[in-house]
mmCIF file of C-alpha atoms in Angstrom:
data_model
loop_
_atom_site.group_PDB
_atom_site.id
_atom_site.type_symbol
_atom_site.label_atom_id
_atom_site.label_comp_id
_atom_site.label_asym_id
_atom_site.label_seq_id
_atom_site.Cartn_x
_atom_site.Cartn_y
_atom_site.Cartn_z
ATOM 1 C CA MET A 1 0.053 0.112 0.143
ATOM 2 C CA ALA A 2 1.413 3.341 -1.027
ATOM 3 C CA VAL A 3 2.050 5.927 1.694
ATOM 4 C CA SER A 4 2.863 9.566 1.960
ATOM 5 C CA GLU A 5 4.116 11.818 4.257
ATOM 6 C CA GLY A 6 1.749 14.248 5.948
ATOM 7 C CA LYS A 7 2.035 16.913 8.573
ATOM 8 C CA ALA A 8 0.906 14.147 11.127
ATOM 9 C CA GLY A 9 3.636 11.687 9.995
ATOM 10 C CA VAL A 10 3.349 8.627 7.597
ATOM 11 C CA THR A 11 -0.222 8.406 6.341
ATOM 12 C CA SER A 12 -2.033 6.061 3.936
ATOM 13 C CA GLN A 13 -2.529 7.401 0.208
ATOM 14 C CA THR A 14 -4.856 4.795 -0.707
ATOM 15 C CA LEU A 15 -6.699 5.497 2.579
ATOM 16 C CA GLU A 16 -6.577 9.499 1.783
ATOM 17 C CA ARG A 17 -7.894 8.781 -1.539
ATOM 18 C CA GLY A 18 -10.763 6.395 -0.446
ATOM 19 C CA LEU A 19 -11.907 8.958 1.926
ATOM 20 C CA ALA A 20 -11.335 11.778 -0.604
ATOM 21 C CA ALA A 21 -13.552 9.853 -2.860
ATOM 22 C CA LEU A 22 -16.381 9.233 -0.127
ATOM 23 C CA GLU A 23 -16.453 12.887 0.646
ATOM 24 C CA VAL A 24 -16.786 13.962 -3.075
ATOM 25 C CA VAL A 25 -19.883 11.664 -3.248
ATOM 26 C CA ALA A 26 -21.410 12.675 0.036
ATOM 27 C CA ARG A 27 -21.038 16.399 -1.089
ATOM 28 C CA THR A 28 -22.269 16.411 -4.572
ATOM 29 C CA GLY A 29 -25.031 13.842 -4.485
ATOM 30 C CA PRO A 30 -25.339 10.904 -6.685
ATOM 31 C CA CYS A 31 -22.601 11.023 -9.324
ATOM 32 C CA SER A 32 -20.331 8.689 -11.741
ATOM 33 C CA ALA A 33 -17.073 7.341 -11.435
ATOM 34 C CA THR A 34 -16.046 10.059 -13.879
ATOM 35 C CA ASP A 35 -17.327 12.763 -11.879
ATOM 36 C CA VAL A 36 -15.195 11.669 -8.910
ATOM 37 C CA ALA A 37 -12.217 11.227 -11.021
ATOM 38 C CA GLN A 38 -12.328 14.630 -12.258
ATOM 39 C CA ALA A 39 -13.108 15.951 -8.853
ATOM 40 C CA LEU A 40 -9.988 14.219 -7.343
ATOM 41 C CA GLY A 41 -7.778 14.569 -10.547
ATOM 42 C CA LEU A 42 -7.361 11.053 -10.563
ATOM 43 C CA HIS A 43 -7.187 8.098 -13.286
ATOM 44 C CA ARG A 44 -10.588 6.609 -13.865
ATOM 45 C CA SER A 45 -9.370 3.103 -13.471
ATOM 46 C CA ILE A 46 -8.062 4.238 -10.347
ATOM 47 C CA THR A 47 -11.001 5.946 -8.830
ATOM 48 C CA TYR A 48 -13.310 3.351 -9.965
ATOM 49 C CA ARG A 49 -11.185 0.633 -7.828
ATOM 50 C CA LEU A 50 -11.512 3.262 -4.896
ATOM 51 C CA LEU A 51 -15.604 3.475 -5.560
ATOM 52 C CA THR A 52 -15.667 -0.448 -5.767
ATOM 53 C CA THR A 53 -14.151 -1.096 -2.581
ATOM 54 C CA LEU A 54 -16.371 1.548 -0.723
ATOM 55 C CA GLU A 55 -19.163 -0.180 -2.535
ATOM 56 C CA THR A 56 -18.411 -3.413 -1.224
ATOM 57 C CA ARG A 57 -17.950 -2.229 2.203
ATOM 58 C CA GLY A 58 -21.313 -0.478 2.332
ATOM 59 C CA TYR A 59 -19.748 3.025 2.425
ATOM 60 C CA LEU A 60 -21.404 3.633 -0.990
ATOM 61 C CA GLU A 61 -24.313 2.429 -3.053
ATOM 62 C CA ARG A 62 -25.421 2.822 -6.933
ATOM 63 C CA ASP A 63 -28.785 4.242 -7.833
ATOM 64 C CA ASP A 64 -30.797 2.601 -10.827
ATOM 65 C CA VAL A 65 -28.714 4.462 -13.182
ATOM 66 C CA GLY A 66 -25.400 3.308 -11.884
ATOM 67 C CA ARG A 67 -24.192 6.478 -10.266
ATOM 68 C CA TYR A 68 -22.767 6.506 -6.803
ATOM 69 C CA GLN A 69 -24.501 7.713 -3.521
ATOM 70 C CA VAL A 70 -23.506 7.399 0.395
ATOM 71 C CA GLY A 71 -24.630 4.280 1.792
ATOM 72 C CA LEU A 72 -25.479 2.994 5.159
ATOM 73 C CA ALA A 73 -21.908 2.100 6.482
ATOM 74 C CA PRO A 74 -21.165 5.764 7.389
ATOM 75 C CA VAL A 75 -24.669 6.044 9.516
ATOM 76 C CA MET A 76 -23.579 3.034 11.527
ATOM 77 C CA VAL A 77 -20.035 4.647 12.426
ATOM 78 C CA ALA A 78 -22.005 7.891 12.992
ATOM 79 C CA ALA A 79 -24.431 6.069 15.416
ATOM 80 C CA ALA A 80 -21.473 4.492 17.228
ATOM 81 C CA VAL A 81 -19.903 7.491 18.097
ATOM 82 C CA ARG A 82 -23.435 9.416 18.690
ATOM 83 C CA ARG A 83 -24.913 6.266 20.291
ATOM 84 C CA ASP A 84 -25.681 8.050 23.534
ATOM 85 C CA LEU A 85 -27.779 10.844 21.723
ATOM 86 C CA ARG A 86 -29.195 8.520 19.558
ATOM 87 C CA SER A 87 -30.669 6.456 22.348
ATOM 88 C CA ILE A 88 -31.974 9.227 24.535
ATOM 89 C CA ALA A 89 -33.752 10.787 21.385
ATOM 90 C CA GLU A 90 -35.246 7.695 20.105
ATOM 91 C CA PRO A 91 -38.495 7.559 22.591
ATOM 92 C CA ILE A 92 -38.580 11.500 22.465
ATOM 93 C CA VAL A 93 -38.793 11.534 18.470
ATOM 94 C CA ARG A 94 -41.180 8.675 18.857
ATOM 95 C CA ARG A 95 -43.461 10.457 20.836
ATOM 96 C CA VAL A 96 -43.601 13.553 18.589
ATOM 97 C CA ALA A 97 -44.097 11.250 15.569
ATOM 98 C CA GLU A 98 -47.047 9.567 17.529
ATOM 99 C CA GLU A 99 -48.636 12.736 18.717
ATOM 100 C CA LEU A 100 -48.622 14.725 15.560
ATOM 101 C CA ASN A 101 -49.136 11.647 13.267
ATOM 102 C CA THR A 102 -46.529 12.465 10.836
ATOM 103 C CA THR A 103 -42.670 11.459 10.627
ATOM 104 C CA ALA A 104 -40.455 12.856 12.899
ATOM 105 C CA PHE A 105 -36.693 12.859 13.068
ATOM 106 C CA LEU A 106 -33.517 14.099 14.658
ATOM 107 C CA VAL A 107 -30.517 15.707 12.623
ATOM 108 C CA VAL A 108 -27.124 16.198 13.574
ATOM 109 C CA PRO A 109 -24.327 18.217 11.682
ATOM 110 C CA GLN A 110 -21.724 16.084 9.738
ATOM 111 C CA GLY A 111 -19.336 18.656 8.181
ATOM 112 C CA GLU A 112 -21.469 20.746 6.131
ATOM 113 C CA GLU A 113 -24.329 18.381 6.010
ATOM 114 C CA ALA A 114 -27.435 17.473 7.983
ATOM 115 C CA LEU A 115 -27.498 13.918 8.883
ATOM 116 C CA THR A 116 -30.681 12.163 9.958
ATOM 117 C CA LEU A 117 -29.593 10.286 13.039
ATOM 118 C CA VAL A 118 -32.957 9.009 14.110
ATOM 119 C CA SER A 119 -36.309 9.052 12.057
ATOM 120 C CA ILE A 120 -39.424 7.464 13.435
ATOM 121 C CA GLU A 121 -42.889 7.215 11.237
ATOM 122 C CA PRO A 122 -46.199 7.030 13.193
ATOM 123 C CA VAL A 123 -47.545 3.608 13.698
ATOM 124 C CA GLU A 124 -51.256 4.372 12.790
ATOM 125 C CA SER A 125 -50.415 6.294 9.581
ATOM 126 C CA PRO A 126 -49.970 3.977 6.459
ATOM 127 C CA SER A 127 -49.356 6.699 4.404
ATOM 128 C CA ALA A 128 -46.635 8.046 6.507
ATOM 129 C CA ILE A 129 -43.533 9.930 4.682
ATOM 130 C CA THR A 130 -40.380 7.332 4.684
ATOM 131 C CA TYR A 131 -37.368 9.442 5.775
ATOM 132 C CA ARG A 132 -34.887 7.031 6.753
ATOM 133 C CA PRO A 133 -31.954 7.490 8.844
ATOM 134 C CA GLY A 134 -28.914 8.257 6.988
ATOM 135 C CA LEU A 135 -30.342 10.545 4.823
ATOM 136 C CA ARG A 136 -28.453 14.113 4.358
ATOM 137 C CA HIS A 137 -28.512 17.265 2.698
ATOM 138 C CA PRO A 138 -26.760 20.709 2.815
ATOM 139 C CA LEU A 139 -27.139 22.484 6.380
ATOM 140 C CA THR A 140 -27.842 25.630 4.426
ATOM 141 C CA ARG A 141 -30.948 24.142 2.963
ATOM 142 C CA GLY A 142 -34.040 23.078 4.477
ATOM 143 C CA ALA A 143 -35.327 23.371 8.057
ATOM 144 C CA PRO A 144 -33.637 20.631 9.728
ATOM 145 C CA GLY A 145 -30.270 22.145 8.292
ATOM 146 C CA LEU A 146 -31.381 25.702 9.316
ATOM 147 C CA ALA A 147 -32.036 24.844 12.718
ATOM 148 C CA VAL A 148 -28.798 23.011 13.424
ATOM 149 C CA LEU A 149 -27.184 26.391 12.272
ATOM 150 C CA ALA A 150 -29.442 28.536 14.614
ATOM 151 C CA ALA A 151 -28.098 26.330 17.106
ATOM 152 C CA LEU A 152 -24.481 27.546 16.631
ATOM 153 C CA PRO A 153 -23.039 30.836 16.714
ATOM 154 C CA PRO A 154 -24.065 33.529 14.331
ATOM 155 C CA GLN A 155 -21.680 33.165 11.091
ATOM 156 C CA ASP A 156 -21.027 35.807 8.575
ATOM 157 C CA GLU A 157 -23.111 35.640 5.391
ATOM 158 C CA GLU A 158 -25.855 33.252 7.058
ATOM 159 C CA ARG A 159 -29.155 32.924 5.719
ATOM 160 C CA PRO A 160 -31.599 35.250 6.989
ATOM 161 C CA GLU A 161 -33.736 32.500 8.187
ATOM 162 C CA VAL A 162 -31.134 31.301 10.372
ATOM 163 C CA THR A 163 -31.208 34.725 12.534
ATOM 164 C CA LEU A 164 -34.817 34.321 12.133
ATOM 165 C CA THR A 165 -34.905 30.748 13.771
ATOM 166 C CA ARG A 166 -33.160 32.017 16.896
ATOM 167 C CA GLU A 167 -35.626 34.793 17.394
ATOM 168 C CA LEU A 168 -38.535 32.351 16.872
ATOM 169 C CA GLY A 169 -37.200 29.158 18.073
ATOM 170 C CA TYR A 170 -38.487 27.209 15.208
ATOM 171 C CA VAL A 171 -38.185 27.197 11.091
ATOM 172 C CA ARG A 172 -40.452 26.181 8.373
ATOM 173 C CA THR A 173 -39.782 25.579 4.891
ATOM 174 C CA THR A 174 -41.544 23.700 1.777
ATOM 175 C CA GLY A 175 -39.756 22.097 -0.870
ATOM 176 C CA GLU A 176 -36.119 22.378 0.382
ATOM 177 C CA VAL A 177 -35.589 19.009 1.828
ATOM 178 C CA VAL A 178 -37.759 16.967 -0.354
ATOM 179 C CA PRO A 179 -40.004 18.545 -3.428
ATOM 180 C CA GLY A 180 -43.535 19.443 -2.430
ATOM 181 C CA LEU A 181 -43.282 18.514 1.235
ATOM 182 C CA SER A 182 -42.852 20.774 4.243
ATOM 183 C CA ALA A 183 -40.634 20.627 7.062
ATOM 184 C CA ILE A 184 -40.690 22.352 10.750
ATOM 185 C CA ALA A 185 -37.803 22.143 13.030
ATOM 186 C CA VAL A 186 -36.551 23.488 16.263
ATOM 187 C CA PRO A 187 -32.909 23.629 17.508
ATOM 188 C CA VAL A 188 -31.597 21.610 20.253
ATOM 189 C CA VAL A 189 -28.505 21.801 22.217
ATOM 190 C CA PRO A 190 -28.312 18.532 24.442
ATOM 191 C CA ARG A 191 -25.955 18.707 27.798
ATOM 192 C CA GLN A 192 -23.347 16.911 26.252
ATOM 193 C CA GLY A 193 -23.061 19.695 23.868
ATOM 194 C CA GLN A 194 -23.556 18.149 20.389
ATOM 195 C CA VAL A 195 -25.860 20.396 18.521
ATOM 196 C CA ALA A 196 -28.855 19.092 16.683
ATOM 197 C CA SER A 197 -32.548 19.744 15.457
ATOM 198 C CA LEU A 198 -35.931 17.907 16.101
ATOM 199 C CA CYS A 199 -38.089 17.918 12.706
ATOM 200 C CA VAL A 200 -41.385 16.751 11.258
ATOM 201 C CA MET A 201 -42.034 16.353 7.529
ATOM 202 C CA PHE A 202 -45.601 16.663 5.932
ATOM 203 C CA ILE A 203 -47.730 17.443 3.171
ATOM 204 C CA PRO A 204 -48.706 21.058 3.378
ATOM 205 C CA GLY A 205 -52.164 21.813 4.891
ATOM 206 C CA THR A 206 -52.087 18.354 6.753
ATOM 207 C CA LEU A 207 -50.707 19.618 9.874
ATOM 208 C CA ASP A 208 -51.311 22.749 12.102
ATOM 209 C CA ASP A 209 -47.897 24.667 12.448
ATOM 210 C CA LYS A 210 -48.484 25.919 16.049
ATOM 211 C CA ARG A 211 -49.549 22.392 17.359
ATOM 212 C CA ALA A 212 -46.034 21.104 15.715
ATOM 213 C CA VAL A 213 -43.983 23.731 16.981
ATOM 214 C CA ASP A 214 -45.466 23.134 20.541
ATOM 215 C CA ALA A 215 -44.613 19.540 20.188
ATOM 216 C CA LEU A 216 -41.227 20.293 18.730
ATOM 217 C CA VAL A 217 -40.101 22.887 21.571
ATOM 218 C CA ALA A 218 -41.387 20.565 24.314
ATOM 219 C CA ALA A 219 -39.312 17.592 23.036
ATOM 220 C CA ALA A 220 -36.501 19.684 22.362
ATOM 221 C CA ASP A 221 -36.354 20.886 25.901
ATOM 222 C CA GLU A 222 -36.888 17.419 27.167
ATOM 223 C CA LEU A 223 -33.692 16.251 24.825
ATOM 224 C CA HIS A 224 -31.584 19.420 26.248
ATOM 225 C CA GLY A 225 -32.442 18.498 29.968
ATOM 226 C CA GLN A 226 -30.824 14.919 29.587
#
């Protein structure tokens, strides 16, 4: 295995390339081996071997047209790191889903993305929206990510919605996470310091906003006290 000298000492060039390929796919969404090769400046055959290895290990998967997207293995790694938060949040998220009869989920930041750590569908709603753990989107787009940013210190050039979320305590968006669907989210800062957001997703017009906000704020307060 080839190695290179880095600032922290000897590092694995192959591992670095593999992680870089994973980051490209996570950042850009479904993409081809050629897209990744161009982004990394690597030969396509080398890139293909990296992507195939990541796919075999479950870190990547391919869609119906053969483009690469993030698989479930990173979710298991993230879940292991955040097991305490996940185990604490799951029953709280479940109560929100059942109370509002819609899909509820907990989102945490991972780099510049919002990562869904826990997602619960209400038992009594056969038409509930499916939003599985591991789904991610940019923090700067959609209520879940904006609420996470609102839990962090203000940044230069942040979206006005983030500032407004700090003032109101919640944010609502439509079509930014999933086309045609609305999401309401509130910031969460558990005592262990890992910022997050509690969210619900629903078809516009099927959920009372105030009732949803009240339920999410109460759940966020409970999670904050854990």
